[in-house]
XYZ file of N, CA, C and O in Angstrom:
268
model
N 33.126 -100.824 -67.527
C 33.596 -102.050 -68.129
C 32.437 -102.845 -68.710
O 32.597 -103.461 -69.750
N 31.308 -102.831 -68.028
C 30.154 -103.597 -68.504
C 29.570 -103.003 -69.780
O 29.124 -103.727 -70.656
N 29.561 -101.694 -69.881
C 28.962 -101.033 -71.041
C 29.856 -101.071 -72.267
O 29.368 -100.943 -73.388
N 31.146 -101.207 -72.094
C 32.093 -101.163 -73.206
C 32.872 -102.460 -73.353
O 34.062 -102.437 -73.675
N 32.219 -103.582 -73.137
C 32.913 -104.863 -73.233
C 33.315 -105.133 -74.679
O 32.508 -104.960 -75.591
N 34.569 -105.534 -74.903
C 34.998 -105.847 -76.276
C 34.375 -107.157 -76.732
O 33.993 -107.992 -75.915
N 34.289 -107.310 -78.046
C 33.837 -108.620 -78.514
C 34.957 -109.622 -78.264
O 36.092 -109.257 -77.980
N 34.659 -110.855 -78.327
C 35.624 -111.895 -77.941
C 36.805 -112.030 -78.902
O 37.766 -112.706 -78.594
N 36.765 -111.392 -80.067
C 37.901 -111.474 -80.981
C 39.054 -110.584 -80.533
O 40.192 -110.817 -80.897
N 38.771 -109.550 -79.765
C 39.817 -108.645 -79.288
C 39.872 -108.676 -77.767
O 39.681 -107.687 -77.100
N 40.151 -109.815 -77.220
C 40.127 -109.994 -75.770
C 41.337 -109.317 -75.129
O 42.441 -109.829 -75.171
N 41.107 -108.146 -74.576
C 42.134 -107.402 -73.867
C 41.640 -107.146 -72.451
O 40.558 -106.597 -72.273
N 42.407 -107.519 -71.444
C 41.942 -107.309 -70.074
C 41.984 -105.829 -69.675
O 42.776 -105.053 -70.193
N 41.124 -105.479 -68.739
C 41.155 -104.163 -68.120
C 42.136 -104.235 -66.962
O 42.046 -105.135 -66.131
N 43.065 -103.311 -66.905
C 44.074 -103.284 -65.851
C 43.664 -102.277 -64.787
O 43.399 -101.113 -65.089
N 43.619 -102.738 -63.544
C 43.317 -101.862 -62.412
C 44.513 -101.911 -61.471
O 44.901 -102.982 -61.007
N 45.112 -100.753 -61.219
C 46.263 -100.655 -60.329
C 45.798 -99.972 -59.051
O 45.246 -98.873 -59.093
N 46.009 -100.662 -57.934
C 45.528 -100.156 -56.648
C 46.518 -100.530 -55.554
O 47.350 -101.419 -55.737
N 46.435 -99.889 -54.405
C 47.268 -100.299 -53.279
C 46.952 -101.755 -52.900
O 45.822 -102.227 -53.065
N 47.940 -102.451 -52.393
C 47.781 -103.852 -52.012
C 46.592 -104.064 -51.082
O 45.844 -105.035 -51.219
N 46.381 -103.140 -50.174
C 45.303 -103.283 -49.200
C 43.915 -103.260 -49.838
O 42.936 -103.649 -49.205
N 43.814 -102.833 -51.099
C 42.515 -102.734 -51.758
C 42.271 -103.784 -52.843
O 41.187 -103.822 -53.428
N 43.238 -104.649 -53.129
C 43.053 -105.635 -54.194
C 41.873 -106.558 -53.916
O 41.045 -106.811 -54.803
N 41.777 -107.070 -52.698
C 40.655 -107.950 -52.371
C 39.332 -107.204 -52.417
O 38.310 -107.763 -52.827
N 39.338 -105.947 -52.025
C 38.123 -105.133 -52.075
C 37.650 -104.947 -53.517
O 36.471 -105.080 -53.815
N 38.565 -104.655 -54.415
C 38.217 -104.511 -55.833
C 37.637 -105.810 -56.375
O 36.623 -105.802 -57.073
N 38.277 -106.928 -56.068
C 37.785 -108.223 -56.543
C 36.379 -108.498 -56.006
O 35.501 -108.962 -56.744
N 36.159 -108.205 -54.741
C 34.842 -108.426 -54.132
C 33.782 -107.527 -54.754
O 32.651 -107.974 -55.003
N 34.123 -106.272 -55.003
C 33.159 -105.344 -55.601
C 32.773 -105.785 -57.012
O 31.600 -105.719 -57.391
N 33.738 -106.220 -57.789
C 33.442 -106.691 -59.143
C 32.526 -107.906 -59.073
O 31.538 -108.003 -59.807
N 32.817 -108.825 -58.176
C 31.996 -110.028 -58.020
C 30.585 -109.678 -57.554
O 29.601 -110.212 -58.073
N 30.474 -108.775 -56.581
C 29.177 -108.431 -55.995
C 28.305 -107.565 -56.908
O 27.083 -107.616 -56.830
N 28.922 -106.761 -57.752
C 28.170 -105.788 -58.548
C 27.869 -106.245 -59.973
O 27.254 -105.503 -60.734
N 28.324 -107.429 -60.355
C 28.068 -107.938 -61.701
C 27.416 -109.311 -61.620
O 27.454 -109.971 -60.588
N 26.827 -109.725 -62.731
C 26.236 -111.063 -62.793
C 27.342 -112.111 -62.711
O 28.449 -111.886 -63.218
N 27.053 -113.252 -62.105
C 28.059 -114.320 -62.031
C 28.575 -114.691 -63.423
O 27.803 -114.829 -64.366
N 29.886 -114.796 -63.527
C 30.504 -115.174 -64.787
C 30.732 -114.049 -65.767
O 31.246 -114.276 -66.858
N 30.376 -112.817 -65.402
C 30.570 -111.689 -66.314
C 32.050 -111.419 -66.546
O 32.487 -111.224 -67.673
N 32.827 -111.406 -65.464
C 34.256 -111.106 -65.557
C 35.081 -112.179 -64.877
O 34.764 -112.606 -63.769
N 36.162 -112.571 -65.535
C 37.175 -113.397 -64.888
C 38.228 -112.431 -64.340
O 38.830 -111.682 -65.103
N 38.420 -112.455 -63.019
C 39.311 -111.508 -62.358
C 40.578 -112.231 -61.915
O 40.524 -113.317 -61.339
N 41.722 -111.603 -62.169
C 43.017 -112.158 -61.781
C 43.770 -111.130 -60.944
O 43.942 -109.982 -61.376
N 44.207 -111.526 -59.750
C 45.030 -110.659 -58.905
C 46.489 -110.973 -59.191
O 46.981 -112.040 -58.862
N 47.173 -110.060 -59.827
C 48.574 -110.225 -60.231
C 49.465 -109.691 -59.111
O 49.893 -108.535 -59.127
N 49.699 -110.549 -58.130
C 50.501 -110.138 -56.982
C 51.056 -111.386 -56.303
O 50.425 -112.427 -56.291
N 52.243 -111.277 -55.742
C 52.825 -112.373 -54.981
C 53.681 -113.304 -55.816
O 53.934 -113.070 -56.993
N 54.127 -114.384 -55.184
C 55.054 -115.312 -55.827
C 54.429 -116.115 -56.958
O 55.119 -116.558 -57.855
N 53.118 -116.335 -56.938
C 52.475 -117.158 -57.946
C 51.998 -116.404 -59.172
O 51.145 -116.891 -59.896
N 52.575 -115.236 -59.430
C 52.127 -114.424 -60.576
C 52.377 -115.152 -61.889
O 53.390 -115.820 -62.061
N 51.453 -114.987 -62.796
C 51.633 -115.529 -64.140
C 52.697 -114.685 -64.838
O 52.764 -113.483 -64.676
N 53.498 -115.335 -65.648
C 54.638 -114.642 -66.230
C 54.447 -114.228 -67.689
O 55.123 -113.347 -68.164
N 53.535 -114.872 -68.405
C 53.410 -114.530 -69.819
C 52.128 -113.740 -70.079
O 51.124 -113.898 -69.381
N 52.180 -112.917 -71.111
C 51.010 -112.131 -71.479
C 49.858 -113.041 -71.882
O 48.705 -112.756 -71.584
N 50.162 -114.146 -72.554
C 49.114 -115.064 -72.989
C 48.321 -115.605 -71.803
O 47.112 -115.773 -71.891
N 48.992 -115.874 -70.701
C 48.300 -116.363 -69.513
C 47.419 -115.280 -68.901
O 46.285 -115.531 -68.516
N 47.932 -114.083 -68.817
C 47.194 -112.970 -68.222
C 46.035 -112.538 -69.126
O 44.960 -112.178 -68.644
N 46.200 -112.628 -70.426
C 45.175 -112.190 -71.375
C 43.930 -113.065 -71.345
O 42.915 -112.708 -71.938
N 43.953 -114.167 -70.647
C 42.778 -115.036 -70.530
C 41.729 -114.448 -69.584
O 40.608 -114.929 -69.524
N 42.104 -113.410 -68.860
C 41.211 -112.791 -67.878
C 40.602 -111.519 -68.439
O 41.144 -110.908 -69.352
N 39.478 -111.113 -67.852
C 38.822 -109.876 -68.264
C 39.333 -108.671 -67.478
O 39.375 -107.561 -67.988
N 39.688 -108.902 -66.213
C 40.178 -107.844 -65.334
C 41.440 -108.332 -64.640
O 41.471 -109.440 -64.093
N 42.476 -107.502 -64.668
C 43.719 -107.805 -63.957
C 43.901 -106.744 -62.886
O 43.935 -105.550 -63.182
N 43.980 -107.197 -61.642
C 44.222 -106.308 -60.505
C 45.679 -106.441 -60.091
O 46.185 -107.561 -59.932
N 46.352 -105.324 -59.913
C 47.747 -105.373 -59.490
C 48.060 -104.148 -58.644
O 47.239 -103.259 -58.470
N 49.285 -104.124 -58.111
C 49.736 -103.023 -57.265
C 50.808 -102.231 -58.003
O 51.292 -102.649 -59.048
N 51.192 -101.125 -57.413
C 52.252 -100.306 -57.998
C 53.585 -101.041 -58.000
O 54.388 -100.890 -58.878
N 53.826 -101.865 -56.966
C 55.097 -102.578 -56.831
C 55.192 -103.723 -57.796
O 56.216 -104.185 -58.176
């Protein structure tokens, strides 16, 4: 993701689908392995999920589950 970052005119998030038990782990790894502010990460799970694509597209990485 770091090597192939799109320019800001074509802002499309990277979608990562993982088991629920690993969503926090993925978020932590992205935070720990990149410079602060490199990626905005959104966990798309639970009752507070964003409903529109425009809201989700504001993030660089979207983490979600199969369900």
